Coordinates of C-alpha atoms in Angstrom, one line a residue:
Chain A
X1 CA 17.7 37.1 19.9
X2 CA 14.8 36.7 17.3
X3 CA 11.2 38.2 16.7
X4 CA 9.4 35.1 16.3
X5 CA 5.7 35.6 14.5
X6 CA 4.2 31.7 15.4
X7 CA 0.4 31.3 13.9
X8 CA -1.5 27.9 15.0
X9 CA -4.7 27.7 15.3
X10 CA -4.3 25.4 18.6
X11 CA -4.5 27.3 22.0
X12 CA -2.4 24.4 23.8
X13 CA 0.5 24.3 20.8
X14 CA 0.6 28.2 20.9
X15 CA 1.4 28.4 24.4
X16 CA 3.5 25.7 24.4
X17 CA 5.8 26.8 21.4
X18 CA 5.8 30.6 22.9
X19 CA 6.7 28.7 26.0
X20 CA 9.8 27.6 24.4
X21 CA 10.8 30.3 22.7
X22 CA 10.4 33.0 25.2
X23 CA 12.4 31.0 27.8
X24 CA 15.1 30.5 25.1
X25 CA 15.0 34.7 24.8
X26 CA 13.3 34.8 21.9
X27 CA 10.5 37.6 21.2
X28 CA 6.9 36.3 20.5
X29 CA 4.2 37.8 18.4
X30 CA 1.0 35.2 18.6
X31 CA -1.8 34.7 16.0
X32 CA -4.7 31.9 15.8
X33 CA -5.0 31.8 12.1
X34 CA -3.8 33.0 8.8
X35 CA -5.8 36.3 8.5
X36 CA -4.3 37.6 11.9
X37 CA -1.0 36.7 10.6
X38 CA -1.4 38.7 7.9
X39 CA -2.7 41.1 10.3
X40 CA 0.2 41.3 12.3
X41 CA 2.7 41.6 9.5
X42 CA 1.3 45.0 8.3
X43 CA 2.5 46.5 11.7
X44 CA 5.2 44.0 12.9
X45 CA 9.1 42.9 10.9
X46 CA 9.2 39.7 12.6
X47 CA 12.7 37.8 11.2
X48 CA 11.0 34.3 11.1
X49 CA 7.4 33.2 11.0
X50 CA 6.4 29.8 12.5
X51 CA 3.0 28.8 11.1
X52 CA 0.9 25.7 11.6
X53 CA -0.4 24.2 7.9
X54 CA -4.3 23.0 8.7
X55 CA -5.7 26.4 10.2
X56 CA -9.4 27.8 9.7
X57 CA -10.0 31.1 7.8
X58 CA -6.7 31.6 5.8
X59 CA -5.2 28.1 5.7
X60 CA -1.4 27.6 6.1
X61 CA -0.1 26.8 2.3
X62 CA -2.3 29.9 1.5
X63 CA -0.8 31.6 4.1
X64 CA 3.1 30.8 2.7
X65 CA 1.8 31.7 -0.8
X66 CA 0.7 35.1 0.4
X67 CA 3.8 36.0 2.3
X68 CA 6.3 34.8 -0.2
X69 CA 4.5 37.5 -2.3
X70 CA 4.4 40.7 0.2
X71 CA 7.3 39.7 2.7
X72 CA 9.8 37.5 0.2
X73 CA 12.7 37.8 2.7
X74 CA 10.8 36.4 5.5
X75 CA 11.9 32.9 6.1
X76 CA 8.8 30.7 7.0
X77 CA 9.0 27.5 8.8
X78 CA 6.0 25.3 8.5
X79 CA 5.0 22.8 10.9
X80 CA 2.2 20.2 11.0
X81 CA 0.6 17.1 12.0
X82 CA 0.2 15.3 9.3
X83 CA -1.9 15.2 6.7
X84 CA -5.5 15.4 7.1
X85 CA -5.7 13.3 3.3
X86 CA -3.7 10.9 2.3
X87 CA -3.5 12.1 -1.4
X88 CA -1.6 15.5 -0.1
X89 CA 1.4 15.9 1.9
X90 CA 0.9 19.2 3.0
X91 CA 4.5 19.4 4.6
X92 CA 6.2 18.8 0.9
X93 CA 3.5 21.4 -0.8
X94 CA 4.9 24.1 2.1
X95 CA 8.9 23.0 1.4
X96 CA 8.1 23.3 -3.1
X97 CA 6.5 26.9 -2.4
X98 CA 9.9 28.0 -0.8
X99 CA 9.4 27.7 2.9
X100 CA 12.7 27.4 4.5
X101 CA 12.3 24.2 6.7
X102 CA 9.5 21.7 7.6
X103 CA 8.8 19.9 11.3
X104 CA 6.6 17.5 11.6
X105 CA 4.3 17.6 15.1
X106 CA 5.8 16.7 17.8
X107 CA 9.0 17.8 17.3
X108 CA 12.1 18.6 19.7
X109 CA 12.1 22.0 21.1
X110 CA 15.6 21.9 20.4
X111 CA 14.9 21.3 16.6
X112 CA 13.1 24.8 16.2
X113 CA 15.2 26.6 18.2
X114 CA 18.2 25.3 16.6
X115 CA 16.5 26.1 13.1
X116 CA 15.9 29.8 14.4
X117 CA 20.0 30.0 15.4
X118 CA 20.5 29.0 11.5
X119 CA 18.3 31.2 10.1
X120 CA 19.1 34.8 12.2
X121 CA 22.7 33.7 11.1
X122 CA 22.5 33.8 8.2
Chain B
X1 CA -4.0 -13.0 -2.1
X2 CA -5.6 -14.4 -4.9
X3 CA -7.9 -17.6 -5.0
X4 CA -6.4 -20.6 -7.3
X5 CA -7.5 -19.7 -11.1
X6 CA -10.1 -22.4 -12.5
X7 CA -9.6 -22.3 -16.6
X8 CA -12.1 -25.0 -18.1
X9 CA -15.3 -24.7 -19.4
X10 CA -16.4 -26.8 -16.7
X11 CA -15.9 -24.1 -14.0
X12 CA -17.6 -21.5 -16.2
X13 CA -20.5 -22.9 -16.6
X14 CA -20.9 -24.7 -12.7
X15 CA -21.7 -28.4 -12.3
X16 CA -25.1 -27.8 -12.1
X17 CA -25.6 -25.9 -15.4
X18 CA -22.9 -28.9 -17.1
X19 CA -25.4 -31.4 -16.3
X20 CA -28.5 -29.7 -17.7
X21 CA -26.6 -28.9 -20.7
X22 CA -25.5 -32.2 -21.3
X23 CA -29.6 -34.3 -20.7
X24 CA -30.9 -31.7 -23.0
X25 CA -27.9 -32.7 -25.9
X26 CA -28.4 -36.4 -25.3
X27 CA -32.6 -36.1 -25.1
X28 CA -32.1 -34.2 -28.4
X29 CA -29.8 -36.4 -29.8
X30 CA -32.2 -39.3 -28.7
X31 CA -35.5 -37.3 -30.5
X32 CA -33.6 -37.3 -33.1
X33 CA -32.8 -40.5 -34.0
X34 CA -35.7 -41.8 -33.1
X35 CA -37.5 -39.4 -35.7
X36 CA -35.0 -40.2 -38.2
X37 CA -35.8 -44.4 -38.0
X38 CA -39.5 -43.8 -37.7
X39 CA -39.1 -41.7 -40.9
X40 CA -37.4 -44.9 -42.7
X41 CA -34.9 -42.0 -43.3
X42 CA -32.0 -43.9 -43.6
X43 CA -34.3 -46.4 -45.9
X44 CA -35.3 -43.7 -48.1
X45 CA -31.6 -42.3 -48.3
X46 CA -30.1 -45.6 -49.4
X47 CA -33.3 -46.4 -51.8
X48 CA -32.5 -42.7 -53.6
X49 CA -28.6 -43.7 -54.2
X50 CA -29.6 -46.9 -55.3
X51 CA -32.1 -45.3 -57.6
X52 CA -29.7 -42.6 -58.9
X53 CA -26.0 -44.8 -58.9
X54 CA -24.8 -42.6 -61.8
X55 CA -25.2 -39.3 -59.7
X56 CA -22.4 -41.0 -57.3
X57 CA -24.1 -39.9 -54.1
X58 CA -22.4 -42.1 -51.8
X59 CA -19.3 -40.4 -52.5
X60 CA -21.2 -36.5 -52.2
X61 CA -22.6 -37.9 -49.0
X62 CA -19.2 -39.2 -47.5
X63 CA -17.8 -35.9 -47.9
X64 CA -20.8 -34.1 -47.0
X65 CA -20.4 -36.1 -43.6
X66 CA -16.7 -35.9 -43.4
X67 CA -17.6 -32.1 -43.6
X68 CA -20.1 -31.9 -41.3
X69 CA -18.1 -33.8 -38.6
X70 CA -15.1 -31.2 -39.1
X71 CA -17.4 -28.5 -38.7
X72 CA -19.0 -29.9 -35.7
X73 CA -15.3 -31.1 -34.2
X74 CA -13.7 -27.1 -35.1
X75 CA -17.2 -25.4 -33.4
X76 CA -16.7 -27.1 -30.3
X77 CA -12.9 -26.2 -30.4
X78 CA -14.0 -22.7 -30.7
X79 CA -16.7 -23.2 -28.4
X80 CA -14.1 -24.3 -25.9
X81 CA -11.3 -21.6 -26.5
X82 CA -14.1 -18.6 -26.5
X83 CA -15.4 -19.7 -23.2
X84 CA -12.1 -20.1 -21.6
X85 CA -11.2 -16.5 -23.0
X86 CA -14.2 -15.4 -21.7
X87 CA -13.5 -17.2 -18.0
X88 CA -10.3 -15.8 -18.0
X89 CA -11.5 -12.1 -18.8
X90 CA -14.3 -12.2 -15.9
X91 CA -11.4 -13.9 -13.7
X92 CA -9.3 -11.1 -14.6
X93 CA -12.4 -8.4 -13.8
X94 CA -13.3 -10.2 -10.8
X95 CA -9.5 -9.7 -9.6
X96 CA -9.3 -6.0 -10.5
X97 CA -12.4 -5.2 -9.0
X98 CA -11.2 -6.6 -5.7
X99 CA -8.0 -5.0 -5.9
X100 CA -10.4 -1.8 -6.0
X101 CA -12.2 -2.3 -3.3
X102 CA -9.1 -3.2 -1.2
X103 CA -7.5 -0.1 -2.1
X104 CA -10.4 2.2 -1.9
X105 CA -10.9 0.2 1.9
X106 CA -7.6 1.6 2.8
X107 CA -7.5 4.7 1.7
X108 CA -10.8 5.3 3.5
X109 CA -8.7 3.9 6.4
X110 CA -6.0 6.0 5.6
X111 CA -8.0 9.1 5.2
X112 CA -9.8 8.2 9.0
X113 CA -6.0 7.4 10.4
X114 CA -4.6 10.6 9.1
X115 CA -7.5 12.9 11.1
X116 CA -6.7 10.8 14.1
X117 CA -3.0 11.4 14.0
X118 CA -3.6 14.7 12.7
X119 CA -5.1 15.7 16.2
X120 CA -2.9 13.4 18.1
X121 CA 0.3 14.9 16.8
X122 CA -1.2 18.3 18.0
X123 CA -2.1 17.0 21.5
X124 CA 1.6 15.6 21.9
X125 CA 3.2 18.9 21.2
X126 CA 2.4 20.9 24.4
X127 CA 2.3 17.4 26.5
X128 CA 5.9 16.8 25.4
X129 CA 7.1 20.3 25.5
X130 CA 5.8 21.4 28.5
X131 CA 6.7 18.9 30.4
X132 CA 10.4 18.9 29.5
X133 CA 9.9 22.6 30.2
X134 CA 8.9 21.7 33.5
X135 CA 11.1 18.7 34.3
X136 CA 14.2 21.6 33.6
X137 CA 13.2 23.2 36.7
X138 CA 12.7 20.3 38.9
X139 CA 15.8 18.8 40.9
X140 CA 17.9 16.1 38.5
X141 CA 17.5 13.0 40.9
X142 CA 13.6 14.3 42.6
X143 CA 11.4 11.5 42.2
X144 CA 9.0 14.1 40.4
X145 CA 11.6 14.7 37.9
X146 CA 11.8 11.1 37.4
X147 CA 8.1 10.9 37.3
X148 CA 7.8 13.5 34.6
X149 CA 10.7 11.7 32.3
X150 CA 7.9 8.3 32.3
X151 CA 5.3 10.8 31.3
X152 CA 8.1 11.7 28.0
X153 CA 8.7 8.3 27.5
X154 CA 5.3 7.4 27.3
X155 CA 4.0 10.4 24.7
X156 CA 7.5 9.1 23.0
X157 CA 6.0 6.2 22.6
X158 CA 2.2 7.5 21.0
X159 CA 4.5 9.5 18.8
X160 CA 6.0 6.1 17.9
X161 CA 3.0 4.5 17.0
X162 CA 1.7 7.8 15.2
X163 CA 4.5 8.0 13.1
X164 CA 4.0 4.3 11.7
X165 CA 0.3 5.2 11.1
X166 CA 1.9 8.1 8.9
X167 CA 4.0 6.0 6.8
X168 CA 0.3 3.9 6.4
X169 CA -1.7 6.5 5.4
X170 CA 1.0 8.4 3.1
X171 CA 0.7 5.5 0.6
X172 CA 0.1 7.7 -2.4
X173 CA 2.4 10.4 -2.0
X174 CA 5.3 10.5 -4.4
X175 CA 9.0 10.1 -3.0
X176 CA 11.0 10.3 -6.0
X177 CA 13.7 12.1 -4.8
X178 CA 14.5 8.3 -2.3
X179 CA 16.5 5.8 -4.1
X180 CA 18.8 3.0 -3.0
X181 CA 20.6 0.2 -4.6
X182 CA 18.1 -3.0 -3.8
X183 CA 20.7 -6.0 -3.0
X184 CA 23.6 -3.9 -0.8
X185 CA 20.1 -2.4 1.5
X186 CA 18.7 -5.6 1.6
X187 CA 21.4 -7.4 3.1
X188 CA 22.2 -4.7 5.7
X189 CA 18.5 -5.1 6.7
X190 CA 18.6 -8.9 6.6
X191 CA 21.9 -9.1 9.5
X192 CA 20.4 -6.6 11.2
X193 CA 17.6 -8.9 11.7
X194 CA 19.7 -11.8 12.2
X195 CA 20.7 -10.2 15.5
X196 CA 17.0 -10.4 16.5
X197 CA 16.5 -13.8 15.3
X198 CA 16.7 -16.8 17.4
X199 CA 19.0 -19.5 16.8
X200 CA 17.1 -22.0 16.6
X201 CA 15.4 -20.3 12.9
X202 CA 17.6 -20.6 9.9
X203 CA 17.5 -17.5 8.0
X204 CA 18.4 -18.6 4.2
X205 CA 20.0 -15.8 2.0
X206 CA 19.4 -16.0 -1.8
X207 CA 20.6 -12.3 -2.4
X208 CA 22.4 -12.1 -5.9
X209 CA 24.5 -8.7 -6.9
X210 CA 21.4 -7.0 -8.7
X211 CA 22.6 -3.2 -8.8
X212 CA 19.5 -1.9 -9.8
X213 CA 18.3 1.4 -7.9
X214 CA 14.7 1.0 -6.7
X215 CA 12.2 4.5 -6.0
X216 CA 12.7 3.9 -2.2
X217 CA 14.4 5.4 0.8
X218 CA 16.7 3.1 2.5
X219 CA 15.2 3.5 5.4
X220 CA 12.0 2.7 4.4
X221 CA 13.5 -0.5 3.0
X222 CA 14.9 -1.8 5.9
X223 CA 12.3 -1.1 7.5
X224 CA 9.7 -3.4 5.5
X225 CA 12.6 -6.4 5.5
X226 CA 12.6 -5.9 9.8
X227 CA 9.1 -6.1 9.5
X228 CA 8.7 -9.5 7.2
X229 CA 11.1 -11.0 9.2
X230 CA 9.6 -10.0 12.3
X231 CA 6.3 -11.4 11.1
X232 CA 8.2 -14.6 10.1
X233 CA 9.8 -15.4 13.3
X234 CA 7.0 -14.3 15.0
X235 CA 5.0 -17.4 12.4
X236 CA 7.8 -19.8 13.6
X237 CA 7.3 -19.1 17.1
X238 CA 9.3 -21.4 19.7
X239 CA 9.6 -23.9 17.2
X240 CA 12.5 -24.7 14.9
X241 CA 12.4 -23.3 11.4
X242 CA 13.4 -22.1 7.9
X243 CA 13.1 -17.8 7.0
X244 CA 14.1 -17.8 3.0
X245 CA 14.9 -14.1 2.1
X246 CA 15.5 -14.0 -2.1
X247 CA 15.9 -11.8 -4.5
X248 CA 15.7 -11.6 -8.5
X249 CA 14.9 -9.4 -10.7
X250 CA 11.4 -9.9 -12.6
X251 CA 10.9 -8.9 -16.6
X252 CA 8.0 -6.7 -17.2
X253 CA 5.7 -9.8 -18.3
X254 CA 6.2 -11.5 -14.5
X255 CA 5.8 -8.3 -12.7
X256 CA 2.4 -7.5 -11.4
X257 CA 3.9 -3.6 -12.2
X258 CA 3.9 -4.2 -15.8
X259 CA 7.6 -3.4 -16.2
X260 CA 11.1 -4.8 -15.1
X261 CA 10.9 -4.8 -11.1
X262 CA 13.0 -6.1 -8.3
X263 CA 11.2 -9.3 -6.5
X264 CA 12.0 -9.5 -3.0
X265 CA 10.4 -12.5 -1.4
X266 CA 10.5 -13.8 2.4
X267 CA 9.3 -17.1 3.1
X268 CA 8.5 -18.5 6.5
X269 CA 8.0 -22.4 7.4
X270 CA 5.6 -21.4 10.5
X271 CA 1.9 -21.3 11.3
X272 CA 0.4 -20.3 7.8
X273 CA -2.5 -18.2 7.6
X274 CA -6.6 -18.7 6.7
X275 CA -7.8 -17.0 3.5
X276 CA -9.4 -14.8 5.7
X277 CA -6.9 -13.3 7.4
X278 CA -5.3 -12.6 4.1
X279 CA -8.0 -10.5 3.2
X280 CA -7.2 -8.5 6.4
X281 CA -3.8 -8.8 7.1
X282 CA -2.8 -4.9 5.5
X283 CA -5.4 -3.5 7.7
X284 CA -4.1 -0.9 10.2
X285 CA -3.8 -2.8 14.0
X286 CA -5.1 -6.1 12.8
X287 CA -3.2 -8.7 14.1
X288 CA -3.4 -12.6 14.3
X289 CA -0.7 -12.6 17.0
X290 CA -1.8 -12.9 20.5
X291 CA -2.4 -10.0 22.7
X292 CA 1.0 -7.8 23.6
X293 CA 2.7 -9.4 20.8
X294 CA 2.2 -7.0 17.8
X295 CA 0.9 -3.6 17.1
X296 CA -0.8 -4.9 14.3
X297 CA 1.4 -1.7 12.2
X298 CA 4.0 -3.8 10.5
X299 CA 2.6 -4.6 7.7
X300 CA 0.3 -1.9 7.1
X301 CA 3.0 0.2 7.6
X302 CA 4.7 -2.2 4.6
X303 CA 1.7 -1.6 2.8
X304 CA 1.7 2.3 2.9
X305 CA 5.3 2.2 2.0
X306 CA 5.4 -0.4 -0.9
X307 CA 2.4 2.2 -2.3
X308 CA 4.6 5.2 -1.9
X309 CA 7.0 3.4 -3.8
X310 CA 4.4 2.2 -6.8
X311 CA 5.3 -1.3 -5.7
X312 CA 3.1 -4.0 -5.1
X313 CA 3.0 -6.8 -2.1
X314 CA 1.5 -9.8 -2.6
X315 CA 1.2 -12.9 0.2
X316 CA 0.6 -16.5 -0.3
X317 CA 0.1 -19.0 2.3
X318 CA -0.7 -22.3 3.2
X319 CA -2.2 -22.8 7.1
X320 CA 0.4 -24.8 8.7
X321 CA 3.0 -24.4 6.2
X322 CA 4.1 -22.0 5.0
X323 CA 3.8 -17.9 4.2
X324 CA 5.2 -15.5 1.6
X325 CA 5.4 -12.6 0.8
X326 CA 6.7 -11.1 -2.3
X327 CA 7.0 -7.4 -2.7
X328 CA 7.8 -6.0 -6.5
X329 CA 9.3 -2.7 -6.7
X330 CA 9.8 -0.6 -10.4
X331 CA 13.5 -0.5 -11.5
X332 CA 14.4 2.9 -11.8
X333 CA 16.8 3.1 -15.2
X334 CA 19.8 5.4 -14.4
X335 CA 19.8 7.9 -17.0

């Protein structure tokens, strides 16, 4: 089973996603914005991180940038719910900078646990 | 979209102005002459060629005249093809600037949408997944379990709805990495909408082999040909009618795009609609159909997609007879 590091900034979509994951025997590690995700990853080897895009303090794409930099084996998946401007696709920004897959909010349990499977395969 | 072009001088100038213009030539013309006979000038004129026969005046005068009237005949000519020039020029910037607006009106709209669905799409996650969390525990056949799959359906269907907004809003993001070959996904699209369509509408096909690839998913494409023909048997309503789907490829100087683009028309025999409703008809949940018919999406959603496609989608319409609606998409040249 996986060490899951998940970062959104929403209370409701933290526990709900945890939800998920725990009950599918995953581990958890939980953060409410970039800077305690960077936080976290001082101290912690997670093997995927699940972050949100549109988050206060250090923002999602920022966030991707910074890991690729200090963690460049850590796969990222980035999820969000839409854009917030219609001239940016944040989703497509996260996939160019190398994040390994994209879900778009609300998505099918069974997408991202199926996506963590692939990944701790491989 | 656009209102019928008016190219004389006529129409530049307004009825009122034209008939100002016109008392004040004749009054002056009138002055004129009247000056000229009080003068004796013609007297005087005719007296001084007499006087002077060897200076042959009669012939300078003749083609002093003859000169005068060309130059007056060529002015107005000029007169005439400046103003139309000019007519068509402030057509022209009248028609771009309302293009502007419209566009800057939906992408306001689009930017307002996106925050909405933004924050919806967040609220649907732990509504959808915690529920199907909980329906897992819960007896197959309960009546609670039950209960709980309606409450999926439902937030299904607001993620429905959401996701249409999306393709709205996402008008000017580039998908150049989605192309399909125009005539082969049109025509998929077109019987899958036969299906739909009742028998008593008469769907025309005018699809020639045009094996052009055009900068669009083929979802997306068959999604905006469900959606005019929706629309179209939607115009006919109970009534018997005529849905006309064409398509032809467009040179560069007949494309609104500026370069050689796929025309895809669908034409309706049904209800029509008013001038004003074209002005609104791309707007997110507007809707001319009556209540629990429409969304009011399709054709924004259209809209949002033609513009992620650098396309354009025009509509003409006559109340009571007719509607079109012709979409232009680039040709992409295979390299």
């Amino acid at each position: 089973m996986a060490k899951i590091l998940l970062a959104d900034d929403d209370e409701l979509v933290l526990y709900a996603i945890s939800k998920v994951l725990r009950k599918a025997g995953h581990e958890v590690l939980e953060a409410e914005n970039g800077k305690k995700t960077i936080d976290i990853l001082k101290n912690e080897h997670p093997d995927v991180l699940v972050t949100d895009i549109i988050m206060p303090e250090i923002e999602g794409i920022e966030l991707i940038m910074k890991v690729q930099n200090s963690h460049p084996d850590l796969p990222i998946i980035a999820m969000s719910g839409g854009s917030r401007n219609v001239d940016y696709n944040y989703l497509s920004v996260a996939k160019k900078l190398g994040a390994y897959a994209t879900l778009e909010k609300p998505f099918d349990e069974q997408e991202l646990l199926d996506l963590i499977i692939e990944i701790t395969k491989t | 979209m656009n209102k019928p072009e008016n190219s004389n001088l006529l129409a530049l100038l307004g009825k009122k102005n034209s008939i100002i213009i016109l008392i004040i030539l004749l009054t002056f013309s009138t002055v004129l002459s009247i000056i000229f006979v009080e003068i004796e000038a013609f007297e005087w004129l005719y007296d001084f060629s007499r006087e002077h026969e060897d200076w042959e005046l009669d012939e300078i005068i003749l083609v002093a005249l003859s000169l005068l009237i060309s130059i007056s005949v060529s002015s107005l000519f000029a007169a005439i093809i400046l103003s139309n020039r000019l007519l068509r020029s402030t057509q022209k910037r009248i028609k771009i600037e309302g293009q502007l607006s419209q566009s800057r009106k939906m992408q306001s709209m689009g930017n307002l949408l996106g925050g909405i669905s933004h924050s919806m799409n967040n609220h649907l996650l732990p509504i959808l997944m915690i529920t199907k969390l909980v329906q897992k525990e819960l007896p197959e056949d309960s009546e609670e379990a039950s209960d709980l799959e309606r409450v999926i359906s439902a937030a299904n269907g607001a993620k429905m709805i959401l996701r249409r907004i999306l393709n709205f809003t996402r008008q000017e993001e580039l998908i150049n990495d989605n192309t399909c070959v125009i005539d082969e996904t049109v025509k998929i699209a077109v019987e899958l909408a036969s299906i739909a369509t009742p028998s008593a509408i008469n769907l025309h096909l005018d699809i020639p082999v045009l094996s052009e690839f055009v900068p669009i998913s083929r979802l997306n494409l068959e999604i905006i040909t469900l959606n005019l023909i929706t629309n179209s048997v939607d115009a006919i309503g109970a009534k018997t009618g005529n849905i006309y789907v064409s398509l032809l490829e467009a040179k560069a100087k007949d494309s609104p795009l500026g370069i050689k683009s796929a025309c895809f028309k669908v034409k309706d025999d049904g209800e029509g609609i008013t001038e004003e409703q074209k002005v609104r008809i791309f707007e997110p949940f507007y809707t001319s159909k009556e209540a629990g018919k429409g969304t009011g999406l399709g054709l924004s959603e259209t809209y949002g997609i033609i513009a992620s496609s650098k396309g354009a989608i025009e509509v003409d319409s006559q109340p009571g007879n007719f509607t079109e609606f012709t979409i232009f998409l680039p040709i992409v040249p295979l390299t």
